Coordinates of C-alpha atoms and ligand atoms in Angstrom, one line a residue:
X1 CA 5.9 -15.2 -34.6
X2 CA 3.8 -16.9 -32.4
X3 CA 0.6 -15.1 -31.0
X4 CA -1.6 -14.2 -28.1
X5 CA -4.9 -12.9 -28.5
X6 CA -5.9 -10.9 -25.0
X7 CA -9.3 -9.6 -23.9
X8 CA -9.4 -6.4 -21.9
X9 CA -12.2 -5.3 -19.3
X10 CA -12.3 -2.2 -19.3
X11 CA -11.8 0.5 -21.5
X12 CA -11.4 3.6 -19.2
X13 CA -7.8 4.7 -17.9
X14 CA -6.1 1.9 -17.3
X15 CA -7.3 -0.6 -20.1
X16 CA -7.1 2.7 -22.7
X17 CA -3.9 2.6 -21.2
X18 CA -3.0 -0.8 -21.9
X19 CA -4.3 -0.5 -25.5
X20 CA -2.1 2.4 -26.3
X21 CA 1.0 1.0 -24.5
X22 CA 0.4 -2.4 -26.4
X23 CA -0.2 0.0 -29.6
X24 CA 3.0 1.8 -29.2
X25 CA 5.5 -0.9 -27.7
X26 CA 3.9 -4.3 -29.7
X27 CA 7.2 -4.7 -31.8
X28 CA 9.7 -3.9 -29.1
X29 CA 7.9 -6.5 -26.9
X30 CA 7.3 -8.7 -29.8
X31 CA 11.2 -8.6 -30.5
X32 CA 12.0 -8.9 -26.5
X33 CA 10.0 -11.7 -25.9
X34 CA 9.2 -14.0 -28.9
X35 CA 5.5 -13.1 -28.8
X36 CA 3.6 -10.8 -30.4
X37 CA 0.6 -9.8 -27.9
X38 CA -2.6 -8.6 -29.5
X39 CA -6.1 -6.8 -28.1
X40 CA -8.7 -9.0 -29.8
X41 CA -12.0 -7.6 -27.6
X42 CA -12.6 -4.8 -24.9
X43 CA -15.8 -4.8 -22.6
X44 CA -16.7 -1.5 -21.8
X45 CA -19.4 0.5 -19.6
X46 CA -21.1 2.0 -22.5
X47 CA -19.8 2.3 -25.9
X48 CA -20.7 5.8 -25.9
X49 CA -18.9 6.8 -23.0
X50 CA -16.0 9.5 -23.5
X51 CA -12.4 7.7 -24.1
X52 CA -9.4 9.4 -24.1
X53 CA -7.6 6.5 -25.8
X54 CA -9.5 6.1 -29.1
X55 CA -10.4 1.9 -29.3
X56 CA -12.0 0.6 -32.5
X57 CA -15.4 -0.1 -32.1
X58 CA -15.2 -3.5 -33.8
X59 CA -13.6 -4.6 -30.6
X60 CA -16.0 -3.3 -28.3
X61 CA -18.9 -5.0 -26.3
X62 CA -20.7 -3.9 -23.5
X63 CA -21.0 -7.6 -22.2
X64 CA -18.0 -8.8 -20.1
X65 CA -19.2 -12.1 -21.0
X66 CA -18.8 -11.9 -24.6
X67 CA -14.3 -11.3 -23.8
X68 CA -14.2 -14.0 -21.4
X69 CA -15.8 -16.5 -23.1
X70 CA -15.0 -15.3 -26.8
X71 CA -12.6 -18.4 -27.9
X72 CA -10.4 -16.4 -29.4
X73 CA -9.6 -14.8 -26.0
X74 CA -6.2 -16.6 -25.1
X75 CA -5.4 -14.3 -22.0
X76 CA -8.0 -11.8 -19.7
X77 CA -7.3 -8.5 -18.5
X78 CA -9.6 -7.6 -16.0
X79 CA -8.9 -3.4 -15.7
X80 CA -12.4 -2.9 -14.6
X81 CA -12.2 -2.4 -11.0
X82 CA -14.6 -2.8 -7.7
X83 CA -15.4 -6.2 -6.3
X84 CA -18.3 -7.5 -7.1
X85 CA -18.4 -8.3 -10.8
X86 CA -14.9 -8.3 -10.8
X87 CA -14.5 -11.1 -8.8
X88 CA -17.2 -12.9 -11.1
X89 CA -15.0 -11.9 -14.1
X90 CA -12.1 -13.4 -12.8
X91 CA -13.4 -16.4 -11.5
X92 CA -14.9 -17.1 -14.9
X93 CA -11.8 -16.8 -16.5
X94 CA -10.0 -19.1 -14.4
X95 CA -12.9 -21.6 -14.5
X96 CA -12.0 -21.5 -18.3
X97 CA -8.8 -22.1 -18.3
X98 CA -7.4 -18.9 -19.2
X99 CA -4.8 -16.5 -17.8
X100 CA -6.0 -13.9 -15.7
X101 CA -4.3 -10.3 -15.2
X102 CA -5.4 -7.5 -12.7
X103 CA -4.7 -4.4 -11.2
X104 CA -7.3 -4.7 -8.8
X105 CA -6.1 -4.6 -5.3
X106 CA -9.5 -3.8 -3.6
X107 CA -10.4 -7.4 -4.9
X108 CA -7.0 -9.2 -4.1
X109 CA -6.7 -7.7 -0.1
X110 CA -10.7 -9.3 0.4
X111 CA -10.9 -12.4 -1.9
X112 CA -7.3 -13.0 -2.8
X113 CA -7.0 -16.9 -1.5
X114 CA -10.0 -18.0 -3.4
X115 CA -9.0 -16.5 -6.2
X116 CA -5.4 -18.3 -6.0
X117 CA -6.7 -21.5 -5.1
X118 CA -9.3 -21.1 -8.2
X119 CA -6.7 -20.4 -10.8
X120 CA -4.7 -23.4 -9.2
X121 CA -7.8 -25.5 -9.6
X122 CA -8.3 -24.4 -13.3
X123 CA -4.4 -25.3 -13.8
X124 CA -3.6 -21.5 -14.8
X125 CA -2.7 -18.5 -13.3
X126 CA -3.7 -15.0 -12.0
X127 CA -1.2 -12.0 -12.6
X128 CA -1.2 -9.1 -10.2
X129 CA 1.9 -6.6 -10.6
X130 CA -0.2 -3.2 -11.2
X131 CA -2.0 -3.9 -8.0
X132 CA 0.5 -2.5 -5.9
X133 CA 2.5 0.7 -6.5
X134 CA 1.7 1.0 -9.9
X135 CA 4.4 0.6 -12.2
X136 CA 7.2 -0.6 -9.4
X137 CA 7.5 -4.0 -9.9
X138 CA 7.8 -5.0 -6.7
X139 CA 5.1 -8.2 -6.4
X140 CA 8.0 -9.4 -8.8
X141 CA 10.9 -8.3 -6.6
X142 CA 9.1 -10.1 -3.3
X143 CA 8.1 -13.5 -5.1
X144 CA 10.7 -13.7 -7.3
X145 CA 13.8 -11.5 -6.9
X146 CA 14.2 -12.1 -3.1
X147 CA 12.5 -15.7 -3.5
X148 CA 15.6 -16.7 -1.3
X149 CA 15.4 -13.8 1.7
X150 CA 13.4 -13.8 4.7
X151 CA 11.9 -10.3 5.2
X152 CA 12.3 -8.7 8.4
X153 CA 10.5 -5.3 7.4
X154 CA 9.0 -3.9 5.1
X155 CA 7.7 -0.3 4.3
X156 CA 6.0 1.3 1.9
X157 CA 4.7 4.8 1.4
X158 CA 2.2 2.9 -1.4
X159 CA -0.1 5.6 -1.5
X160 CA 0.7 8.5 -3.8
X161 CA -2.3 11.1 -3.2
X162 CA -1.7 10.8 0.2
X163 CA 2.2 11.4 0.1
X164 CA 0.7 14.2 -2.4
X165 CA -0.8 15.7 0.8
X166 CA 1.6 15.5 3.2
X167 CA 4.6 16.8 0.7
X168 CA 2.4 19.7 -0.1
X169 CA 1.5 20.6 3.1
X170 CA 5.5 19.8 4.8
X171 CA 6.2 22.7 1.6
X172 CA 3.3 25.2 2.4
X173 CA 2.9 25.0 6.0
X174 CA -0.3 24.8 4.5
X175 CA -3.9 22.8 6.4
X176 CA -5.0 19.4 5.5
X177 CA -8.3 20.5 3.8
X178 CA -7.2 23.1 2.1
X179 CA -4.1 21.2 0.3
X180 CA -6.8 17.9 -0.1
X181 CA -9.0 20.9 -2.2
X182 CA -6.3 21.7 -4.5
X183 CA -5.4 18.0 -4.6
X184 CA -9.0 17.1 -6.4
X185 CA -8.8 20.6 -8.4
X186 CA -5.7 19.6 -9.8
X187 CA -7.2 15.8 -10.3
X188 CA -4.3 14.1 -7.8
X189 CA -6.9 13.1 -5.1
X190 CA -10.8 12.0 -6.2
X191 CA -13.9 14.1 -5.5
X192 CA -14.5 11.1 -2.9
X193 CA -11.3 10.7 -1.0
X194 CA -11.9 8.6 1.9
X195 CA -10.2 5.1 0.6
X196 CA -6.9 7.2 -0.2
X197 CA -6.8 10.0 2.8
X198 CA -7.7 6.9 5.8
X199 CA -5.3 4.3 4.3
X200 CA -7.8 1.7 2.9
X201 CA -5.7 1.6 -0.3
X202 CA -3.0 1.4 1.8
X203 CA -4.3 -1.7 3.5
X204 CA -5.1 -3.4 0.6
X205 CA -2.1 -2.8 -1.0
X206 CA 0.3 -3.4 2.3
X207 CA -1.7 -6.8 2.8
X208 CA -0.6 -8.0 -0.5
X209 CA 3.0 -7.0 -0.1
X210 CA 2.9 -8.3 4.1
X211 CA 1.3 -11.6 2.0
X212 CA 3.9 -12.1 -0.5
X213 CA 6.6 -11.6 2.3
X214 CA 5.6 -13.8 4.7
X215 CA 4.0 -16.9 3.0
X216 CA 0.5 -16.6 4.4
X217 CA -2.5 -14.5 3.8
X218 CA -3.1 -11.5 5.7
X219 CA -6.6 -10.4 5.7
X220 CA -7.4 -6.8 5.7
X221 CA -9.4 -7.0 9.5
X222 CA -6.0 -8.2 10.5
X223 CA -4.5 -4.4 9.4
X224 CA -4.4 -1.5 12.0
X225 CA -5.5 1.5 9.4
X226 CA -5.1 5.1 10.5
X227 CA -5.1 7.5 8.0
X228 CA -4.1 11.2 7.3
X229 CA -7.0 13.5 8.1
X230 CA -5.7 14.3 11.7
X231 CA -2.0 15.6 10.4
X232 CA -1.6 19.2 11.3
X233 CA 1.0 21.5 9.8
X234 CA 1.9 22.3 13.3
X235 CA 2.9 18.7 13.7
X236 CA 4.8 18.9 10.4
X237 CA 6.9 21.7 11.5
X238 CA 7.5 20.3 14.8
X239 CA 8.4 17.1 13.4
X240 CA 10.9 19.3 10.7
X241 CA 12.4 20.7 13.3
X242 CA 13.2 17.6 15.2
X243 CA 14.8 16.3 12.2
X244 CA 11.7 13.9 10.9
X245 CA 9.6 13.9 8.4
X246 CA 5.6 13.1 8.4
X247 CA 4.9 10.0 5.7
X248 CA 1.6 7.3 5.7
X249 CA 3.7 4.6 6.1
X250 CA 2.5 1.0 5.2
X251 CA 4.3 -1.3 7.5
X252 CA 5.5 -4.7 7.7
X253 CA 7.6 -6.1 10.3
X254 CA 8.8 -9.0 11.6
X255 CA 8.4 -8.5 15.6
X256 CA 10.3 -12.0 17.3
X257 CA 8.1 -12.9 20.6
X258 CA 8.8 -15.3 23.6
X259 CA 6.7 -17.9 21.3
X260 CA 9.1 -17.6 18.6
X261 CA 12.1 -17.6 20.1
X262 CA 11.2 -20.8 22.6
X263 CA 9.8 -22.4 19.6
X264 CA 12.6 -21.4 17.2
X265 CA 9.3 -20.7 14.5
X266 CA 8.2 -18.2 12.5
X267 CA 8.0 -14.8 14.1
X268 CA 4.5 -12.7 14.1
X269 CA 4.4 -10.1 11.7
X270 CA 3.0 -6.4 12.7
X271 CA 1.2 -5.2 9.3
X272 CA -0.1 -1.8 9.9
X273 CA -1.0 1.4 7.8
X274 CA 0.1 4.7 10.1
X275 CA 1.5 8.2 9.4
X276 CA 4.9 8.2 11.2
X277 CA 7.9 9.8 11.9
X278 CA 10.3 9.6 9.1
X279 CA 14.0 10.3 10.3
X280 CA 15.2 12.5 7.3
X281 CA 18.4 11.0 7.2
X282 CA 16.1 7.6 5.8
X283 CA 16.0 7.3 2.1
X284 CA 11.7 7.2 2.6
X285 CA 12.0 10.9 4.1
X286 CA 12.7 12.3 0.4
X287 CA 10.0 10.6 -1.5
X288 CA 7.9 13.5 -2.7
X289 CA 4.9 14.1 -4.4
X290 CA 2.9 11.2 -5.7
X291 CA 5.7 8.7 -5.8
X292 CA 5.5 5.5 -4.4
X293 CA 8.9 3.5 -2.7
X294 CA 9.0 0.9 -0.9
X295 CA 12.1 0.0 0.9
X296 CA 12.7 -4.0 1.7
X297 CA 15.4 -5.1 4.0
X298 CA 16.0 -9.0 3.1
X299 CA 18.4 -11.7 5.1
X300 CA 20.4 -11.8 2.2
X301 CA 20.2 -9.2 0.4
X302 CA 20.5 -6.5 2.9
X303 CA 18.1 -3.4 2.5
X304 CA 16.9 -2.4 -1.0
X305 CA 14.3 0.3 -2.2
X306 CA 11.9 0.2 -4.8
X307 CA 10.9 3.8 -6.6
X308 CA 8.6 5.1 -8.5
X309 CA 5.2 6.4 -9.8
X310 CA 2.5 4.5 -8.2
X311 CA -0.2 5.5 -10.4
X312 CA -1.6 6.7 -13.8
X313 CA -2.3 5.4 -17.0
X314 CA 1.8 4.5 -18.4
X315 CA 3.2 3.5 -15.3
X316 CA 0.3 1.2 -14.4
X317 CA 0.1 0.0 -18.3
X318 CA 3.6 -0.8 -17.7
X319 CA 2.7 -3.0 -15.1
X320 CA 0.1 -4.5 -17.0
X321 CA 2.2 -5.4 -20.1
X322 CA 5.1 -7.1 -17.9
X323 CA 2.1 -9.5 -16.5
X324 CA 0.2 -9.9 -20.0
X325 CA 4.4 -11.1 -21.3
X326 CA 4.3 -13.8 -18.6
X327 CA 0.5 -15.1 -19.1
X328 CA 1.7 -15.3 -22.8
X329 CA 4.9 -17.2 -22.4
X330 CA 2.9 -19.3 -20.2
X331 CA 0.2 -19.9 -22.7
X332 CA 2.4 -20.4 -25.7
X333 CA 5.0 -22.6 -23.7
X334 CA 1.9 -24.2 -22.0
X335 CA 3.7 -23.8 -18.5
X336 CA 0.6 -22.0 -17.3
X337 CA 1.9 -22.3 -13.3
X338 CA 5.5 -21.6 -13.8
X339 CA 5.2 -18.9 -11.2
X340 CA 2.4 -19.6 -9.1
X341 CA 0.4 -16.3 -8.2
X342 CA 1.3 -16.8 -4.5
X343 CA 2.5 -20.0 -2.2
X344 CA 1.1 -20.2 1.0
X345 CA 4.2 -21.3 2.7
X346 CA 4.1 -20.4 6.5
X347 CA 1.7 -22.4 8.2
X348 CA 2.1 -21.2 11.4
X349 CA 2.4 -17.2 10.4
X350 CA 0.4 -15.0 13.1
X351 CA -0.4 -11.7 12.5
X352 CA 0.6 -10.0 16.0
X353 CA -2.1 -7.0 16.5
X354 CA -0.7 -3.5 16.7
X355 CA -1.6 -3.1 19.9
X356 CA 0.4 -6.2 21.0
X357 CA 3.8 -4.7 19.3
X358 CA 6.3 -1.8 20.6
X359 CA 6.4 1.8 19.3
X360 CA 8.5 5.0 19.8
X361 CA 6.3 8.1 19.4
X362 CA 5.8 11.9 19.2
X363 CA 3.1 13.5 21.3
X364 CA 2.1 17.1 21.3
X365 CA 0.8 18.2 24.3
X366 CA -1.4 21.5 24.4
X367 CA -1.0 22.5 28.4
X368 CA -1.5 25.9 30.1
X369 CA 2.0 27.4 30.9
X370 CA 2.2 26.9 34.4
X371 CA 4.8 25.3 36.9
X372 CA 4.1 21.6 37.6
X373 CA 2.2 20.9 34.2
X374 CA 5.7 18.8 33.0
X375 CA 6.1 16.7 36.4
X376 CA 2.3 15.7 36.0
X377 CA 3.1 14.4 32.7
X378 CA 6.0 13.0 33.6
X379 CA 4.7 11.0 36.2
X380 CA 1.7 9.2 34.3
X381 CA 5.0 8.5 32.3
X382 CA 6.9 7.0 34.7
X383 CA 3.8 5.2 36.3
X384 CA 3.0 3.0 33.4
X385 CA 7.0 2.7 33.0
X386 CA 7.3 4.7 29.8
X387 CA 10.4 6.7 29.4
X388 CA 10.9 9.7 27.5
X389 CA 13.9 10.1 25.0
X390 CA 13.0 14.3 24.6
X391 CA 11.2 17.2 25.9
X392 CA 10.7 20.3 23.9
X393 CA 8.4 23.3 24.9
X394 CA 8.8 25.5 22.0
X395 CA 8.7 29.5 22.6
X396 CA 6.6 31.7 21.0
X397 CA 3.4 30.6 21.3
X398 CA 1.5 32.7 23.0
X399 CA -2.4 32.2 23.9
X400 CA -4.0 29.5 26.8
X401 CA -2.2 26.6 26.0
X402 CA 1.4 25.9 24.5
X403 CA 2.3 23.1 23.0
X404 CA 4.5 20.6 24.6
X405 CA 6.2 17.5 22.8
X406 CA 7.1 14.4 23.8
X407 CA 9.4 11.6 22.4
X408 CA 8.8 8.3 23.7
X409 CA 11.2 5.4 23.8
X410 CA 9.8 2.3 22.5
X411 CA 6.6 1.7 24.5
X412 CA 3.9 -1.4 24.1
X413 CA 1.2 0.0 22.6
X414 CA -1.5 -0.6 25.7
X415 CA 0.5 1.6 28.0
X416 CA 0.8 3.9 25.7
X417 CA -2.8 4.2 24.9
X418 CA -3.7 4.2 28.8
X419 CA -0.9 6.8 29.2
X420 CA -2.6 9.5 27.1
X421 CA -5.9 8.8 28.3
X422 CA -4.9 9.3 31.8
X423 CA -2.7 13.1 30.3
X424 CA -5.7 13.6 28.6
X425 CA -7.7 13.9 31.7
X426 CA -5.5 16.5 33.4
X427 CA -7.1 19.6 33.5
X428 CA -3.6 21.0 32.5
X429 CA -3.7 19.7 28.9
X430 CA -6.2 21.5 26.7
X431 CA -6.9 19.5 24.1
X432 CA -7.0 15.7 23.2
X433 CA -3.2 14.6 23.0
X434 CA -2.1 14.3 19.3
X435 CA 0.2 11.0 18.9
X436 CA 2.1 9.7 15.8
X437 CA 4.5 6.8 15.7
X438 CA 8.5 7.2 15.0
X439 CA 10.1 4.6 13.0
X440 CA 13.8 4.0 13.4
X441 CA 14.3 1.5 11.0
X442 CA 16.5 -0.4 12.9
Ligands
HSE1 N1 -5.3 6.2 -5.5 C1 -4.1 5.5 -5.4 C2 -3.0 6.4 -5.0 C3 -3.6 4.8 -6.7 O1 -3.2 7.6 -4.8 O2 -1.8 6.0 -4.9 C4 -4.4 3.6 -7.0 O3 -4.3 2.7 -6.0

């Protein structure tokens, strides 16, 4: 039985994760795949440092160095996180020659090119299936599984302590801060939550996917991020009640223009992280609790969904191990580019800002109850030739202001925006107008 010798970085969740997944499924991979993959050394922080997956301490160094360069290192894991030394890691790897796999998407969405074009320059390859939604294999799916589709759209609810939030909230009628407390009691969301809750890890994540789809690199600035903070439960329920429900949405869609359709090219993609509308009659409406999904609809293929858990320690080891089983057979086969990482392939791909693109949306009006306050509306509406699918004042709520809702037929984004500033200004409406998008799907 041949073997491959693999240095991990890290030593914390994910790489004690590794380690034990290695430990308890070694033979069944060994018997799956030919190869019998083996930890040789683990960097670590400190080697004092509390581990919940016990690792000899003959394999541990505190020098990152001392894996990457150790000769009898055949294939690097880097499970260290951030993006600093990370990237130098990586890059030092490469420069050797050797197999490279990561879960770090924080790194891939900044520095992902030079990384690729490294690992092409050292004649290996860089592995990244746990960066995005954990143990979903769905980098697999897009660059190999639909190798043959074009992808119109894309979505992805990629981001499980956010869909965390919003299930608990949809189930409690409960506020945003209180459920993001019991979120970091229970350990679901960390102490510092601001990369989940405003949809950085979404963007990072959705960048990769919007990459891998499209055949050019999207850079995060390219992104529209809005995150969850400003969900109310008072949105939720009116959103339940109009059949939809609230998800952070990372989206990717294919949006044809005049350009592409005189040209016959490549369309501009919209990539965009947003809480939306879910219609509950979409498969994405019933993805609860920290589950990931992420629903593709190809040329070919038709629409497909992807589901599962986008995080911990077994479902991102399981991630980890599918890579480490490729970067062996590469190594042993000494095919080390059988799969390139990723293929820039659309020379002409545009990112089309947010802005630029269409959108239906829900808008919740808080007005004073008094005769006229609608046709005001409506006419800032009709002046910037938006037009409104559905009006719903709902009864019972007493006090200065009621809430009125708006659904909005597809609008472009600019008149939208200069649509609610104008309503905003109205000494009718209360309080600043709260919009969210609708997706359709279609
Ligand atoms: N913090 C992420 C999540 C997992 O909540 O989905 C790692 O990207």
């Amino acid at each position: 039985m041949q073997q491959v010798n693999v240095g991990l970085i890290g030593g914390g969740t994910v790489g004690g994760g590794v380690f034990r997944a290695l430990d308890r499924n070694g033979d069944l991979l060994a018997a799956r795949t030919g190869v019998r993959i083996r930890v040789h050394r683990v960097a670590v922080k400190a080697f004092d440092e509390p581990r919940k997956v016990a690792i000899p301490e003959s394999m541990l160094t505190t020098d990152w160095r001392a894996v990457v360069e150790d000769s009898g290192v055949d294939v690097v894991a880097e499970l260290a996180g951030g993006t600093t030394v990370a990237r130098e890691m990586i890059l030092t790897a490469l420069r050797l020659g050797k197999p490279v796999v990561t879960a770090n998407k924080a790194l891939l969405s900044a520095h992902g090119e030079a990384l690729f074009a490294a690992a092409a320059k050292a004649g290996t390859n860089l592995y990244y299936e746990a960066s995005v939604a954990g143990g979903i294999p769905i980098i697999k799916a897009l660059r190999d599984g639909f190798v043959g589709n074009r992808i119109p759209h894309l979505y992805g609810i990629v981001n499980g302590t956010c869909n965390y939030i919003l299930t608990r909230m949809q189930q409690e009628g409960a506020g945003f801060d209180e459920v993001l407390k019991e979120a970091q009691r229970l350990g679901y969301a960390e102490a510092e939550p601001s990369l989940d809750i405003d949809g950085w890890d979404s963007q990072h994540k959705v960048g990769i996917l919007a990459s891998l789809a499209h055949g050019f690199w999207v850079r995060p600035d390219q992104i529209h991020v809005e995150g969850i903070r400003g969900v109310t439960p008072l949105d939720i329920r009116f959103a339940g009640q109009l059949g939809y429900t609230i998800k952070l949405l990372g989206v990717v869609k294919s949006v044809p223009d005049r350009r592409s359709e005189r040209t016959g090219g490549e369309a501009p993609v919209v990539v965009a992280v947003y809480p939306a509308l879910v219609p509950n009659a979409h498969v994405l409406a019933s993805v609860q609790d920290a589950f990931n999904a992420v629903f593709v609809r190809g040329d070919l293929v038709g629409d497909t969904l992807f589901y599962g858990r986008g995080a911990g320690q077994d479902p991102t080891a399981s991630a980890v191990l599918s890579d480490l089983v490729d970067a062996a057979r590469d190594w042993i086969h000494q095919t080390p580019r059988r799969i390139p990482p990723f293929v820039p392939h659309a020379s002409k791909g545009r990112v089309l800002p947010l802005a630029d693109a269409v959108s239906r949306y829900y808008v919740r009006l808080a007005v004073v109850d008094r005769p006229g306050v609608l046709a005001r509306v409506a006419a800032i509406l009709g002046r910037n030739r938006i037009g409104i699918s559905s009006v719903i004042q709902p009864e019972g709520h007493p006090g200065g202001s009621v809430p009125l809702i708006l659904m909005i037929h597809d609008a472009p984004n600019r008149s939208m925006a200069r649509a609610l500033r104008q309503m905003g200004r109205l000494a009718a409406v209360k309080a600043p107008p709260v919009v969210l998008r609708v997706e359709t799907f279609a």
